[in-house]
């Protein structure tokens, strides 16, 4: 036999073809019907192009065709995980235009239901993020707890997911007897499960190896891309509209704004974005407890407003802190009972735009985690 | 169900079942339906709650599959837009026979709230693929999902497998006769 020839390979000169593959629109990890066109060099992501429009449900067209009260259910269906929070900025914008003073009790009910829904949203976010990393148990634990929140909101509004509970100048219905006890039980259970999840998922060494130092979003990039919510706070920027521009009665509560501190990994990576959500649940619990203590016992939940709302000519922009970030509604009124034009600033849409920036150079499996840590809802991206 | 109860009958010492092969096949098919995990919109979140510990969808013998080639039925959960309709048709065609479709929620049943002004929404998924069971609601409650699944199992249990054409002709002729009598 001949002798073995040794080949000297210069590895830097080896060139592999780049491949373009589609992730989605039917893919279990894209959190909906998002399609990502990914260019990979072997296993390393070199380019990501998100393709939208698979759930475009003509939100702005509906706003031009329907009157102001009829629009509220369509706002529910934008970010369908946190419907209560969605309705709030829209209703507040109308109240600002009409110059309505909302009863004190209504403000407290709004704070409580919004914070309950924020907890439910973050539970889904952390649970699905765990599932993206391969942990199935937190999903089961969080959904068990979420049922308690859902049943409170169902008893208030009559629906499990899309509530249509906010009205201009008030709420659709008053709270039921025993509402306070139910809320306090939920708060207790959420704290118990979060303590469990901290051991089970957050500080699990496999989970840390998967999510720490992955998808690093620096504060400068986050601000340049107009990111908000836990995505921005995970990068260490303490920006929260509940504190910075206090609306409703948020200035009466004592709460902190959790930011990513880089206990594990680097500030702005997937792990830090995720831990912000877990800490925010605790802060929501604190707000709920304070609001329940301060809420007036009696009072009307509906302000006196005409059945057919006609806005004066003009325009209004109102934004609030949604679980996913800043959600704003810009309404142009022409003096009739239908808006001339309405624009929603979808949080998920803005946060999604940062994906091509932060997923370059990571492994393909990390791309799924980065997408999960951004926590998008396609109903809000495509609208 | 009937098949297992018959094993207890004291027929030749027990343990023997007399029945049709068709019943056995239908029993097997209805009790282990794997579905294509296919979340589109709001109903998918309710379906996630359905899959979780509180309602436990897997007790029906269903397992989520991510590939249409391993799935027995497809659950269309949410709004079907024109852009997505194309993909749903392709996914349905990729599934192996026998295949079933459950349409979940108002949007995929008829267009739902987007029926009137939704210029980009398909007015019912039954315009592109045949639907076996419709589950109403916007979104449906988990109990409605259970009822829909039970209806699908009922439908599978009643289906004909052998001599389909002959039987359908026979049924039609008997129907005609009964119509004449009445």
Coordinates of C-alpha atoms in Angstrom, one line a residue:
Chain A
X1 CA 0.0 0.0 0.0
X2 CA 1.1 3.5 -0.6
X3 CA 2.1 5.9 2.0
X4 CA -0.4 8.2 3.7
X5 CA -0.2 11.7 2.3
X6 CA -0.6 14.5 4.8
X7 CA -2.6 17.4 3.6
X8 CA -2.0 20.8 5.0
X9 CA -5.3 22.6 5.3
X10 CA -5.6 26.2 5.9
X11 CA -8.9 26.3 7.7
X12 CA -9.4 30.0 7.2
X13 CA -9.4 29.5 3.5
X14 CA -12.0 26.8 3.6
X15 CA -15.2 28.3 2.3
X16 CA -18.6 26.8 2.8
X17 CA -21.7 27.7 0.9
X18 CA -24.2 29.8 2.8
X19 CA -27.6 28.4 3.0
X20 CA -30.9 30.2 3.2
X21 CA -33.6 28.4 5.2
X22 CA -37.1 29.4 6.2
X23 CA -38.3 29.1 9.8
X24 CA -42.0 29.2 9.8
X25 CA -44.8 30.3 9.3
X26 CA -45.8 26.9 10.6
X27 CA -43.2 26.3 13.2
X28 CA -43.8 25.5 16.9
X29 CA -41.1 27.9 18.2
X30 CA -42.0 31.1 16.3
X31 CA -44.7 32.0 18.8
X32 CA -47.3 32.3 16.1
X33 CA -47.1 32.7 12.3
X34 CA -43.9 34.6 12.0
X35 CA -41.6 33.6 9.1
X36 CA -37.9 34.1 9.5
X37 CA -35.7 33.8 6.5
X38 CA -32.3 32.8 7.9
X39 CA -29.0 32.7 6.2
X40 CA -26.7 30.2 7.9
X41 CA -23.0 29.5 7.5
X42 CA -22.9 25.9 8.7
X43 CA -24.6 26.3 12.1
X44 CA -23.9 30.0 12.5
X45 CA -26.6 32.5 11.7
X46 CA -25.3 35.3 9.4
X47 CA -28.5 37.0 8.5
X48 CA -32.1 37.1 9.6
X49 CA -35.0 38.6 7.7
X50 CA -38.4 38.5 9.4
X51 CA -41.4 38.3 7.0
X52 CA -44.6 39.6 8.3
X53 CA -48.3 39.7 7.3
X54 CA -49.5 36.2 8.0
X55 CA -51.9 37.4 10.6
X56 CA -52.7 40.8 9.2
X57 CA -56.3 41.3 10.4
X58 CA -57.0 44.8 9.0
X59 CA -57.1 46.6 12.4
X60 CA -56.8 50.2 11.0
X61 CA -59.5 49.5 8.4
X62 CA -61.9 48.3 11.2
X63 CA -61.2 51.5 13.2
X64 CA -62.3 53.7 10.3
X65 CA -65.5 51.7 9.8
X66 CA -66.7 51.2 13.4
X67 CA -67.6 53.7 16.1
X68 CA -65.6 54.2 19.2
X69 CA -67.1 51.6 21.5
X70 CA -67.2 49.0 18.9
X71 CA -63.4 49.2 18.4
X72 CA -62.6 48.0 21.9
X73 CA -63.1 44.2 21.1
X74 CA -60.7 44.6 18.1
X75 CA -58.1 46.1 20.4
X76 CA -58.4 43.0 22.6
X77 CA -57.5 40.9 19.6
X78 CA -54.2 42.8 19.0
X79 CA -52.2 41.5 21.9
X80 CA -54.4 38.7 22.9
X81 CA -52.4 37.5 25.8
X82 CA -52.8 40.8 27.7
X83 CA -56.1 42.2 26.6
X84 CA -56.9 44.2 29.7
X85 CA -53.6 46.2 29.3
X86 CA -54.4 46.8 25.7
X87 CA -57.8 48.4 26.3
X88 CA -56.5 50.8 28.8
X89 CA -54.5 53.3 26.6
X90 CA -57.3 53.4 24.1
X91 CA -59.9 54.2 26.7
X92 CA -57.7 56.7 28.4
X93 CA -57.1 58.5 25.0
X94 CA -60.9 58.8 24.5
X95 CA -61.3 60.1 28.1
X96 CA -58.6 62.6 27.6
X97 CA -60.3 63.9 24.5
X98 CA -63.7 64.0 26.1
X99 CA -62.3 65.4 29.3
X100 CA -63.9 62.8 31.6
X101 CA -62.9 62.3 35.2
X102 CA -63.0 58.7 36.0
X103 CA -64.3 57.7 39.4
X104 CA -61.7 56.7 42.0
X105 CA -62.9 53.2 42.4
X106 CA -62.6 52.6 38.6
X107 CA -59.0 53.7 38.6
X108 CA -58.2 51.0 41.3
X109 CA -60.1 48.3 39.5
X110 CA -58.2 49.1 36.3
X111 CA -54.9 49.0 38.1
X112 CA -55.7 45.6 39.7
X113 CA -57.0 43.9 36.5
X114 CA -54.1 45.3 34.5
X115 CA -51.6 44.0 37.0
X116 CA -53.3 40.6 37.1
X117 CA -53.1 40.4 33.4
X118 CA -49.5 41.5 33.4
X119 CA -48.8 38.5 35.7
X120 CA -50.6 36.2 33.4
X121 CA -48.7 37.5 30.4
X122 CA -45.3 37.1 32.1
X123 CA -46.3 33.6 33.1
X124 CA -46.9 32.7 29.5
X125 CA -43.7 34.4 28.4
X126 CA -41.4 32.7 31.0
X127 CA -43.2 29.4 30.5
X128 CA -42.8 29.4 26.7
X129 CA -39.2 30.6 27.0
X130 CA -38.5 27.6 29.2
X131 CA -40.1 25.4 26.6
X132 CA -37.9 26.9 23.9
X133 CA -34.9 25.9 26.0
X134 CA -36.3 22.4 26.5
X135 CA -37.9 22.7 30.0
X136 CA -41.5 21.6 30.0
X137 CA -42.3 21.5 33.7
X138 CA -42.4 25.3 34.3
X139 CA -45.0 25.5 31.5
X140 CA -47.3 23.1 33.5
X141 CA -46.7 24.9 36.8
X142 CA -47.4 28.4 35.3
X143 CA -50.5 27.4 33.5
X144 CA -51.9 25.9 36.6
X145 CA -51.5 29.2 38.3
X146 CA -52.7 31.2 35.3
X147 CA -56.1 29.5 35.6
X148 CA -56.7 31.2 38.9
X149 CA -56.1 34.6 37.4
X150 CA -58.2 33.8 34.3
X151 CA -61.1 32.7 36.5
X152 CA -61.0 36.1 38.4
X153 CA -61.0 38.0 35.1
X154 CA -63.8 35.7 33.8
X155 CA -66.0 36.4 36.8
X156 CA -65.4 40.1 36.3
X157 CA -66.0 40.3 32.5
X158 CA -67.5 37.1 31.4
X159 CA -64.7 36.0 29.0
X160 CA -61.6 34.0 29.6
X161 CA -59.2 35.6 27.2
X162 CA -60.6 38.6 25.3
X163 CA -62.4 40.6 28.0
X164 CA -64.0 43.8 26.5
X165 CA -64.2 45.0 30.1
X166 CA -63.1 48.6 29.9
X167 CA -65.6 51.2 28.9
X168 CA -65.1 54.9 28.2
X169 CA -65.6 56.5 31.7
X170 CA -65.8 53.3 33.6
X171 CA -65.9 49.5 33.6
X172 CA -68.5 47.1 32.1
X173 CA -69.4 45.8 35.6
X174 CA -68.6 46.2 39.2
X175 CA -66.3 43.8 41.1
X176 CA -68.0 40.8 42.7
X177 CA -68.1 40.0 46.4
X178 CA -65.0 38.0 47.4
X179 CA -62.9 39.7 44.7
X180 CA -60.3 40.8 47.3
X181 CA -59.8 37.4 48.8
X182 CA -59.4 35.8 45.3
X183 CA -56.7 38.4 44.4
X184 CA -54.8 37.8 47.6
X185 CA -54.9 34.1 47.1
X186 CA -53.5 34.6 43.5
X187 CA -50.7 36.8 44.9
X188 CA -49.8 34.2 47.4
X189 CA -49.8 31.4 44.9
X190 CA -47.7 33.5 42.3
X191 CA -45.1 34.1 44.9
X192 CA -44.9 30.5 45.9
X193 CA -44.6 29.3 42.3
X194 CA -42.0 31.9 41.4
X195 CA -39.8 30.8 44.3
X196 CA -40.1 27.3 42.9
X197 CA -39.4 28.4 39.4
X198 CA -36.2 30.3 40.5
X199 CA -34.8 27.0 41.6
X200 CA -36.3 24.8 38.9
X201 CA -35.6 26.9 35.8
X202 CA -33.9 30.2 36.3
X203 CA -30.9 28.9 38.3
X204 CA -30.8 25.6 36.5
X205 CA -27.3 25.1 35.2
X206 CA -28.5 23.7 31.8
X207 CA -30.8 26.7 31.4
X208 CA -28.0 29.1 32.3
X209 CA -25.7 27.5 29.7
X210 CA -28.4 27.8 27.1
X211 CA -29.5 31.4 27.7
X212 CA -26.7 33.3 29.4
X213 CA -24.3 35.3 27.1
X214 CA -26.7 34.7 24.1
X215 CA -28.3 37.4 22.1
X216 CA -26.6 40.4 23.8
X217 CA -28.5 43.6 23.3
X218 CA -26.5 46.6 24.4
X219 CA -28.4 49.6 25.9
X220 CA -27.4 51.9 23.0
X221 CA -28.8 49.5 20.4
X222 CA -32.0 48.9 22.4
X223 CA -32.6 52.7 22.6
X224 CA -31.8 53.2 19.0
X225 CA -34.3 50.6 18.0
X226 CA -36.9 52.1 20.3
X227 CA -37.3 48.9 22.3
X228 CA -39.3 49.0 25.4
X229 CA -40.6 46.9 28.2
X230 CA -38.6 43.9 29.6
X231 CA -36.4 43.9 26.4
X232 CA -35.1 47.4 27.3
X233 CA -35.0 46.8 31.0
X234 CA -33.1 43.6 30.5
X235 CA -30.4 45.7 29.0
X236 CA -30.1 47.7 32.2
X237 CA -32.2 50.8 31.2
X238 CA -34.7 51.5 34.0
X239 CA -37.5 52.9 31.8
X240 CA -41.1 52.3 32.9
X241 CA -44.0 54.5 32.1
X242 CA -45.7 53.6 35.3
X243 CA -43.0 55.5 37.1
X244 CA -41.6 57.9 34.5
X245 CA -44.9 59.3 33.3
X246 CA -47.4 58.2 35.9
X247 CA -50.8 57.7 34.6
X248 CA -54.0 56.8 36.5
X249 CA -53.1 56.2 40.2
X250 CA -49.7 54.6 39.8
X251 CA -48.0 57.5 41.6
X252 CA -49.7 56.3 44.8
X253 CA -47.9 52.9 44.9
X254 CA -44.5 51.9 46.1
X255 CA -42.8 49.6 43.6
X256 CA -39.4 49.0 42.1
X257 CA -38.4 48.7 38.4
X258 CA -36.4 45.5 38.0
X259 CA -33.6 45.7 35.5
X260 CA -31.1 43.2 34.2
X261 CA -28.1 43.3 36.5
X262 CA -25.9 40.6 35.0
X263 CA -25.9 38.3 38.0
X264 CA -25.5 35.5 35.5
X265 CA -24.1 36.2 32.0
X266 CA -23.9 39.7 30.6
X267 CA -26.4 42.6 30.9
X268 CA -28.7 42.4 28.0
X269 CA -28.6 38.7 27.2
X270 CA -31.5 36.3 27.1
X271 CA -31.2 35.2 30.7
X272 CA -31.4 38.8 32.0
X273 CA -34.4 39.6 29.7
X274 CA -36.1 36.6 31.2
X275 CA -35.3 37.3 34.9
X276 CA -36.8 40.8 34.5
X277 CA -40.2 39.3 33.8
X278 CA -40.0 37.0 36.9
X279 CA -39.1 40.0 39.1
X280 CA -41.8 42.1 37.5
X281 CA -44.4 39.5 38.6
X282 CA -43.3 40.2 42.2
X283 CA -43.7 44.0 41.7
X284 CA -47.1 43.5 40.2
X285 CA -48.1 41.5 43.3
X286 CA -47.0 44.4 45.5
X287 CA -49.0 46.8 43.4
X288 CA -52.1 44.6 43.7
X289 CA -51.8 44.3 47.5
X290 CA -51.5 48.1 47.9
X291 CA -54.3 48.8 45.5
X292 CA -56.6 46.4 47.3
X293 CA -55.9 48.1 50.6
X294 CA -56.5 51.6 49.1
X295 CA -59.5 50.9 47.0
X296 CA -62.7 52.7 48.1
X297 CA -65.4 50.2 49.2
X298 CA -68.3 52.0 47.5
X299 CA -68.7 54.0 44.5
X300 CA -70.1 54.0 41.0
X301 CA -68.1 52.3 38.3
X302 CA -69.6 54.2 35.4
X303 CA -69.2 57.9 34.6
X304 CA -72.1 59.7 33.1
X305 CA -71.4 59.7 29.4
X306 CA -73.7 59.7 26.3
X307 CA -74.4 56.4 24.6
X308 CA -73.1 57.6 21.3
X309 CA -69.6 59.0 21.8
X310 CA -68.7 61.9 19.5
X311 CA -65.1 63.2 19.9
X312 CA -64.3 66.8 19.3
X313 CA -62.2 67.6 16.3
X314 CA -58.5 67.0 17.0
X315 CA -55.9 64.4 17.7
X316 CA -54.7 62.5 20.7
X317 CA -51.9 60.2 21.6
X318 CA -51.9 58.1 24.7
X319 CA -49.4 55.5 25.8
X320 CA -49.2 53.1 28.7
X321 CA -46.8 50.5 30.0
X322 CA -48.0 47.2 28.5
X323 CA -46.4 43.9 29.7
X324 CA -44.4 43.9 26.5
X325 CA -43.5 47.6 26.5
X326 CA -45.0 50.9 25.5
X327 CA -48.3 50.6 23.7
X328 CA -49.7 53.8 22.2
X329 CA -52.8 54.8 20.3
X330 CA -52.9 57.8 18.0
X331 CA -56.4 58.9 17.2
X332 CA -57.4 61.6 14.7
X333 CA -61.0 62.7 15.1
X334 CA -63.1 64.5 12.6
X335 CA -66.0 65.3 15.0
X336 CA -68.1 62.3 14.2
X337 CA -68.7 59.1 16.1
X338 CA -66.0 57.2 14.0
X339 CA -62.3 58.0 14.0
X340 CA -60.9 59.5 10.9
X341 CA -57.6 57.6 11.3
X342 CA -56.2 55.5 14.0
X343 CA -52.6 54.2 14.5
X344 CA -51.4 51.8 17.1
X345 CA -47.8 51.6 18.1
X346 CA -47.4 47.9 18.5
X347 CA -44.8 47.0 21.0
X348 CA -44.1 43.6 19.6
X349 CA -43.5 45.0 16.2
X350 CA -40.9 47.4 17.4
X351 CA -39.2 44.9 19.6
X352 CA -39.1 42.3 16.8
X353 CA -37.1 44.7 14.6
X354 CA -34.1 44.2 16.8
X355 CA -33.9 40.5 16.0
X356 CA -31.6 40.8 12.9
X357 CA -29.2 43.0 14.9
X358 CA -28.8 40.7 17.9
X359 CA -29.0 37.2 16.4
X360 CA -26.0 37.5 14.0
X361 CA -23.1 35.3 14.9
X362 CA -24.9 32.9 17.2
X363 CA -25.9 29.3 16.7
X364 CA -29.1 28.5 14.9
X365 CA -30.6 26.9 18.1
X366 CA -29.9 30.2 19.9
X367 CA -32.0 32.1 17.4
X368 CA -35.1 30.3 18.8
X369 CA -34.1 31.3 22.3
X370 CA -33.5 34.9 21.3
X371 CA -36.9 35.1 19.6
X372 CA -38.5 33.6 22.8
X373 CA -36.7 36.1 25.0
X374 CA -38.1 39.0 23.0
X375 CA -41.7 37.7 23.8
X376 CA -43.6 38.8 20.7
X377 CA -47.3 38.3 19.9
X378 CA -48.0 38.1 16.2
X379 CA -51.4 39.6 16.6
X380 CA -49.7 42.8 17.6
X381 CA -46.9 42.6 15.0
X382 CA -49.2 42.2 12.0
X383 CA -52.3 43.8 13.5
Chain B
X1 CA -66.3 1.7 24.8
X2 CA -68.2 -1.3 23.6
X3 CA -65.3 -3.3 22.4
X4 CA -63.5 -3.7 25.7
X5 CA -66.7 -4.3 27.7
X6 CA -67.4 -7.3 25.5
X7 CA -64.2 -9.0 26.7
X8 CA -65.8 -9.5 30.1
X9 CA -68.7 -11.4 28.5
X10 CA -68.7 -15.1 29.5
X11 CA -68.4 -16.2 25.9
X12 CA -66.4 -19.5 25.7
X13 CA -64.6 -18.8 28.9
X14 CA -64.1 -15.1 28.2
X15 CA -61.4 -13.2 26.5
X16 CA -63.0 -13.6 23.1
X17 CA -64.5 -10.8 21.1
X18 CA -66.8 -11.2 18.1
X19 CA -67.1 -8.2 16.0
X20 CA -66.3 -6.4 12.8
X21 CA -62.7 -5.5 11.8
X22 CA -64.1 -2.1 10.9
X23 CA -65.1 -1.5 14.5
X24 CA -61.6 -2.5 15.7
X25 CA -60.0 -0.1 13.2
X26 CA -62.3 2.7 14.0
X27 CA -61.8 2.2 17.7
X28 CA -58.0 2.4 17.3
X29 CA -58.2 5.4 15.1
X30 CA -60.5 7.4 17.3
X31 CA -58.5 6.7 20.5
X32 CA -55.1 7.8 19.3
X33 CA -55.4 10.9 17.2
X34 CA -52.3 12.8 16.7
X35 CA -52.8 16.4 15.7
X36 CA -50.8 19.0 13.8
X37 CA -49.8 21.6 16.3
X38 CA -50.8 24.7 14.4
X39 CA -51.5 27.9 16.3
X40 CA -52.6 30.9 14.3
X41 CA -54.0 33.5 16.7
X42 CA -55.9 34.0 20.0
X43 CA -57.5 30.5 20.0
X44 CA -54.0 29.0 20.1
X45 CA -53.5 30.6 23.5
X46 CA -56.7 29.0 24.7
X47 CA -55.5 25.7 23.2
X48 CA -52.2 26.0 25.1
X49 CA -54.3 26.3 28.3
X50 CA -56.2 23.2 27.1
X51 CA -52.9 21.3 26.7
X52 CA -51.6 22.3 30.1
X53 CA -52.2 20.5 33.4
X54 CA -55.6 22.0 34.2
X55 CA -57.6 20.5 31.3
X56 CA -55.1 17.9 30.0
X57 CA -56.0 17.4 26.3
X58 CA -53.8 14.3 26.1
X59 CA -56.3 12.2 27.9
X60 CA -58.1 11.9 24.6
X61 CA -55.0 10.1 23.3
X62 CA -53.8 13.1 21.3
X63 CA -50.2 14.0 21.0
X64 CA -49.0 17.2 19.3
X65 CA -46.9 16.7 16.2
X66 CA -45.0 19.4 14.4
X67 CA -45.0 17.6 11.0
X68 CA -48.1 17.1 9.0
X69 CA -46.9 13.7 7.8
X70 CA -47.3 12.3 11.3
X71 CA -50.6 13.9 12.0
X72 CA -54.1 12.4 11.9
X73 CA -56.0 15.6 12.2
X74 CA -55.3 19.3 11.9
X75 CA -56.7 21.9 14.3
X76 CA -57.0 25.3 12.6
X77 CA -56.9 27.6 15.6
X78 CA -57.3 31.2 14.6
X79 CA -57.8 33.7 11.9
X80 CA -56.9 32.4 8.4
X81 CA -55.6 35.3 6.2
X82 CA -55.1 35.0 2.5
X83 CA -51.4 34.8 2.9
X84 CA -51.7 31.9 5.3
X85 CA -54.5 30.1 3.4
X86 CA -52.0 28.9 0.8
X87 CA -49.8 27.3 3.5
X88 CA -52.8 25.6 5.2
X89 CA -53.8 24.0 1.9
X90 CA -50.2 22.7 1.4
X91 CA -50.0 21.4 4.9
X92 CA -53.4 19.7 4.6
X93 CA -52.3 18.0 1.3
X94 CA -49.1 16.8 3.0
X95 CA -51.1 14.8 5.6
X96 CA -51.6 11.1 5.1
X97 CA -55.1 9.6 4.8
X98 CA -57.3 9.2 6.8
X99 CA -57.2 12.9 7.8
X100 CA -59.6 15.1 9.6
X101 CA -60.0 18.8 10.2
X102 CA -61.3 20.7 13.3
X103 CA -62.0 24.3 12.7
X104 CA -61.6 26.2 16.0
X105 CA -63.2 29.6 16.7
X106 CA -65.4 32.1 14.8
X107 CA -62.5 33.3 12.6
X108 CA -61.8 30.0 11.0
X109 CA -65.4 29.0 11.0
X110 CA -66.7 32.0 9.1
X111 CA -64.3 34.9 9.4
X112 CA -65.8 35.9 12.8
X113 CA -65.4 39.5 13.8
X114 CA -63.4 40.2 10.6
X115 CA -66.2 39.0 8.3
X116 CA -67.4 42.4 7.3
X117 CA -64.4 44.7 6.9
X118 CA -61.5 42.3 7.0
X119 CA -60.1 42.6 3.5
X120 CA -57.3 40.2 4.2
X121 CA -59.2 37.5 6.1
X122 CA -60.5 34.3 4.6
X123 CA -64.2 33.9 5.4
X124 CA -64.1 30.4 6.7
X125 CA -61.3 27.8 6.4
X126 CA -63.9 25.5 4.8
X127 CA -63.5 27.4 1.6
X128 CA -60.1 25.8 1.1
X129 CA -60.1 22.5 3.0
X130 CA -63.0 20.2 4.1
X131 CA -63.9 20.6 7.8
X132 CA -65.2 17.8 9.9
X133 CA -66.0 19.5 13.2
X134 CA -66.6 23.2 13.9
X135 CA -66.0 24.5 17.4
X136 CA -67.8 27.9 18.0
X137 CA -66.6 30.7 20.2
X138 CA -64.3 33.6 20.2
X139 CA -62.2 32.1 21.6
X140 CA -63.9 28.8 22.5
X141 CA -63.7 27.7 26.2
X142 CA -61.6 24.6 26.9
X143 CA -64.9 22.7 27.6
X144 CA -65.8 23.4 24.0
X145 CA -62.5 21.9 22.8
X146 CA -63.3 18.8 24.7
X147 CA -66.8 18.6 23.2
X148 CA -65.3 19.1 19.7
X149 CA -62.8 16.3 20.3
X150 CA -65.6 14.0 21.4
X151 CA -67.6 14.8 18.3
X152 CA -64.6 14.0 16.1
X153 CA -64.2 10.6 17.9
X154 CA -67.9 9.9 17.4
X155 CA -67.5 10.7 13.7
X156 CA -64.5 8.4 13.3
X157 CA -66.3 5.6 15.2
X158 CA -69.2 5.7 12.7
X159 CA -67.2 5.9 9.5
X160 CA -67.3 3.2 6.9
X161 CA -64.0 1.7 5.8
X162 CA -64.8 -1.3 3.5
X163 CA -67.2 -1.3 0.5
X164 CA -67.7 2.3 0.9
X165 CA -69.3 2.9 -2.4
X166 CA -71.6 0.0 -2.3
X167 CA -72.9 1.0 1.1
X168 CA -73.4 4.6 0.2
X169 CA -75.5 3.4 -2.8
X170 CA -77.5 1.1 -0.5
X171 CA -78.1 3.9 1.9
X172 CA -79.2 6.2 -0.8
X173 CA -81.6 3.7 -2.2
X174 CA -83.2 3.0 1.2
X175 CA -83.5 6.7 1.8
X176 CA -85.3 7.1 -1.5
X177 CA -87.7 4.3 -0.7
X178 CA -88.5 5.8 2.7
X179 CA -89.1 9.1 1.1
X180 CA -91.5 7.6 -1.3
X181 CA -93.4 5.9 1.5
X182 CA -93.8 9.1 3.4

